[in-house]
């Protein structure tokens, strides 16, 4: 045991070792960028299992991405080869696993189908088509935002769990008014309940509802998890926080790791105060600060430290580099955006000439649209590049189509049926689909059941209906075999449905390659599991995969947003378009949002290992509709820490600083906001324009059609709109 303890703890610094050995009670670890938090989490897991003798099944370790969970399992298996890391999961993965055992309490089947965002949009598309709505009423994103907000504020789960179907969905007072958000939300919930769909929000809320309603279920899982670890705690939402708080109440062993300086997901529900106030929420909290950085040079860290010191909502710390001295951070000011991007391209060419691999270089920007001028410069210079977070692997059409066949064999759900019914083309167009939909609605049956009844009728003569029906029925039989091989089932679906032949006829080799990659992914999944995997288990796992990185191309520069880059690192990093209105974004409305924007910049800077390049440009910008000014984040950095190049007059610098001072004043003295949130269809009164109706909301503004015929865009926080 002593030898194992030495092997585990050898090489850890003093703070890391303290975090690992502090196993009991509530522990908060403030882990700066590159400070070895994954090593701490992994080592602590093994330490608890091996040194304390706690069964791994009693250790819940929550990560924020599937990639992080997989990496942690891999490291643990170096010490515990037989350990499968069954409870090293994302929040959604853990809730899914709990619900498989407990959801029957809510009168829901354990083989519920998990929807991803594309499935949600398909559900909305169906609602729009059936009710004569268009994207002019509301775009899908605003609907999904409204659905997420609704589920976060209303105790809606009893609507799903009522076996009599008598419980009404709460908080939808305008559900009978077609075109309102309430109407769309009600239809969305109805389709969910009918098909036993759960979206990602539901996984957490259903789990919480079970714990609230059933003491024995809550106590069972509290006993199960004697030790709980949560990674990236600065990014947890209030419901996720409530979940781990509830699970830890019995054993009181909750270990959270994070960095409030990297909280950049408040728009997804993250609340920085949950981490900052963790010591106030629980008694006797021990706090450990990991301040040694093993990633970056002192020059890079000094720039990051200088920038983030301007924030007030943080736990004060200074990252200290373990590495020796490196090269100063470069700041380049260009006359135009084109010149800025050509500087980046030219510098990358120079790096390549001195032996730096292109795969070691990343260009980061605040928003996806900012990649265009960078791409143009790279094309001009012949620099190969890869854009990350374009279309993710599991969101590509051919992958969604292929998995829809597998889902059909397992769930027979409407979404999968609609996706496969005419792909490849089988002559089942709008008229025939309308007949299927009408029968399904009239008889309250699934679209597949309606299709079975209609496939032999005259309406479906000279179509591929009978062949498709035969494929589905044979697939259903195969899927019911407990020992079914998922790879074989996939091959059956591709060949029998004609989908593989369809891709060949399309002549798109990339799409065929992607389908073959899916086959390889299934094999990897089964091999990693180390045991037989059912189709339902595989489909649940796929649904929970939120992001699959594109295959890394070593000889290409990586282009991505800062949010995509979080958690990654690169030897050479270029952060471009550092201009007021771009980075920080023009959408920033208050001091708290500006502090988050500064955290986004801090995350960008701390991705760099060997050298950091910052750049901006002068000129006129169509996004901000004004002259481009250097970002305040450049001025936040101590001048002595950066190597400046490019021409910037004293007059221009003073003008930029005056602009920033005025902006800072406005952020600290905002107009009195209107705290009421208006939904599409709400009636409002304006002091000048009179009475009107809210038609939509986007980018922090309401579009209002007034009774006098005028249509105006009114800022959300202006406070001028009043309810009628």
PDB file of N, CA and C in Angstrom, residues 57 71 130 138 158 163 166 175 214 226 247 284 324 362 377 419 478 520 530 556 571 584 604:
ATOM      1  N   UNK A  57     -17.859   1.844  -7.618  1.00  0.00           N
ATOM      2  CA  UNK A  57     -19.286   2.062  -7.888  1.00  0.00           C
ATOM      3  C   UNK A  57     -19.910   3.047  -6.911  1.00  0.00           C
ATOM      4  N   UNK A  71     -11.108  10.543 -21.150  1.00  0.00           N
ATOM      5  CA  UNK A  71      -9.704  10.750 -20.792  1.00  0.00           C
ATOM      6  C   UNK A  71      -9.452  10.337 -19.347  1.00  0.00           C
ATOM      7  N   UNK A 130     -47.954  21.552 -38.999  1.00  0.00           N
ATOM      8  CA  UNK A 130     -49.314  21.131 -38.654  1.00  0.00           C
ATOM      9  C   UNK A 130     -50.212  22.289 -38.234  1.00  0.00           C
ATOM     10  N   UNK A 138     -41.726  32.819 -35.191  1.00  0.00           N
ATOM     11  CA  UNK A 138     -40.588  32.702 -34.266  1.00  0.00           C
ATOM     12  C   UNK A 138     -39.571  31.779 -34.925  1.00  0.00           C
ATOM     13  N   UNK A 158     -44.725  16.745 -13.561  1.00  0.00           N
ATOM     14  CA  UNK A 158     -45.980  16.017 -13.309  1.00  0.00           C
ATOM     15  C   UNK A 158     -46.897  15.927 -14.524  1.00  0.00           C
ATOM     16  N   UNK A 163     -50.463   9.381 -15.225  1.00  0.00           N
ATOM     17  CA  UNK A 163     -50.924   8.275 -16.081  1.00  0.00           C
ATOM     18  C   UNK A 163     -52.326   8.505 -16.649  1.00  0.00           C
ATOM     19  N   UNK A 166     -54.602  13.813 -17.171  1.00  0.00           N
ATOM     20  CA  UNK A 166     -55.477  14.921 -16.771  1.00  0.00           C
ATOM     21  C   UNK A 166     -54.698  16.158 -16.326  1.00  0.00           C
ATOM     22  N   UNK A 175     -51.793  29.266 -24.021  1.00  0.00           N
ATOM     23  CA  UNK A 175     -51.552  28.095 -24.870  1.00  0.00           C
ATOM     24  C   UNK A 175     -52.587  27.933 -25.967  1.00  0.00           C
ATOM     25  N   UNK A 214     -39.862  10.962  -4.120  1.00  0.00           N
ATOM     26  CA  UNK A 214     -39.700   9.622  -3.555  1.00  0.00           C
ATOM     27  C   UNK A 214     -38.478   9.568  -2.625  1.00  0.00           C
ATOM     28  N   UNK A 226     -20.906   7.638  -2.059  1.00  0.00           N
ATOM     29  CA  UNK A 226     -20.239   8.030  -0.821  1.00  0.00           C
ATOM     30  C   UNK A 226     -19.294   9.200  -1.056  1.00  0.00           C
ATOM     31  N   UNK A 247     -27.474  14.908  -3.571  1.00  0.00           N
ATOM     32  CA  UNK A 247     -26.830  13.593  -3.500  1.00  0.00           C
ATOM     33  C   UNK A 247     -25.770  13.531  -2.404  1.00  0.00           C
ATOM     34  N   UNK A 284     -17.775  24.366   6.996  1.00  0.00           N
ATOM     35  CA  UNK A 284     -16.459  23.739   7.084  1.00  0.00           C
ATOM     36  C   UNK A 284     -15.816  23.418   5.753  1.00  0.00           C
ATOM     37  N   UNK A 324      10.402  27.669 -17.913  1.00  0.00           N
ATOM     38  CA  UNK A 324      11.383  28.753 -17.958  1.00  0.00           C
ATOM     39  C   UNK A 324      10.892  29.858 -18.883  1.00  0.00           C
ATOM     40  N   UNK A 362      -3.030  27.629 -33.679  1.00  0.00           N
ATOM     41  CA  UNK A 362      -4.478  27.877 -33.674  1.00  0.00           C
ATOM     42  C   UNK A 362      -4.749  29.369 -33.815  1.00  0.00           C
ATOM     43  N   UNK A 377      -7.153  35.076 -46.376  1.00  0.00           N
ATOM     44  CA  UNK A 377      -5.703  35.270 -46.319  1.00  0.00           C
ATOM     45  C   UNK A 377      -4.967  33.939 -46.421  1.00  0.00           C
ATOM     46  N   UNK A 419     -37.824  10.880 -40.668  1.00  0.00           N
ATOM     47  CA  UNK A 419     -36.504  11.077 -41.264  1.00  0.00           C
ATOM     48  C   UNK A 419     -36.192  10.018 -42.325  1.00  0.00           C
ATOM     49  N   UNK A 478     -34.894  -8.241 -35.575  1.00  0.00           N
ATOM     50  CA  UNK A 478     -33.462  -8.387 -35.293  1.00  0.00           C
ATOM     51  C   UNK A 478     -33.071  -7.634 -34.016  1.00  0.00           C
ATOM     52  N   UNK A 520     -16.849   2.266 -37.516  1.00  0.00           N
ATOM     53  CA  UNK A 520     -15.660   2.160 -36.663  1.00  0.00           C
ATOM     54  C   UNK A 520     -15.959   2.671 -35.258  1.00  0.00           C
ATOM     55  N   UNK A 530     -16.416  -3.400 -23.106  1.00  0.00           N
ATOM     56  CA  UNK A 530     -15.862  -4.646 -22.590  1.00  0.00           C
ATOM     57  C   UNK A 530     -16.889  -5.727 -22.339  1.00  0.00           C
ATOM     58  N   UNK A 556      -2.412  21.172 -40.597  1.00  0.00           N
ATOM     59  CA  UNK A 556      -3.299  22.297 -40.893  1.00  0.00           C
ATOM     60  C   UNK A 556      -3.457  23.160 -39.652  1.00  0.00           C
ATOM     61  N   UNK A 571       0.637  25.110 -28.941  1.00  0.00           N
ATOM     62  CA  UNK A 571       1.913  25.821 -28.760  1.00  0.00           C
ATOM     63  C   UNK A 571       1.856  27.292 -29.191  1.00  0.00           C
ATOM     64  N   UNK A 584     -14.439  42.949 -26.893  1.00  0.00           N
ATOM     65  CA  UNK A 584     -15.757  42.516 -26.420  1.00  0.00           C
ATOM     66  C   UNK A 584     -16.877  42.762 -27.419  1.00  0.00           C
ATOM     67  N   UNK A 604      -8.945  32.579 -23.926  1.00  0.00           N
ATOM     68  CA  UNK A 604      -8.232  32.585 -25.210  1.00  0.00           C
ATOM     69  C   UNK A 604      -6.725  32.697 -24.998  1.00  0.00           C
TER      70      UNK A 604
END
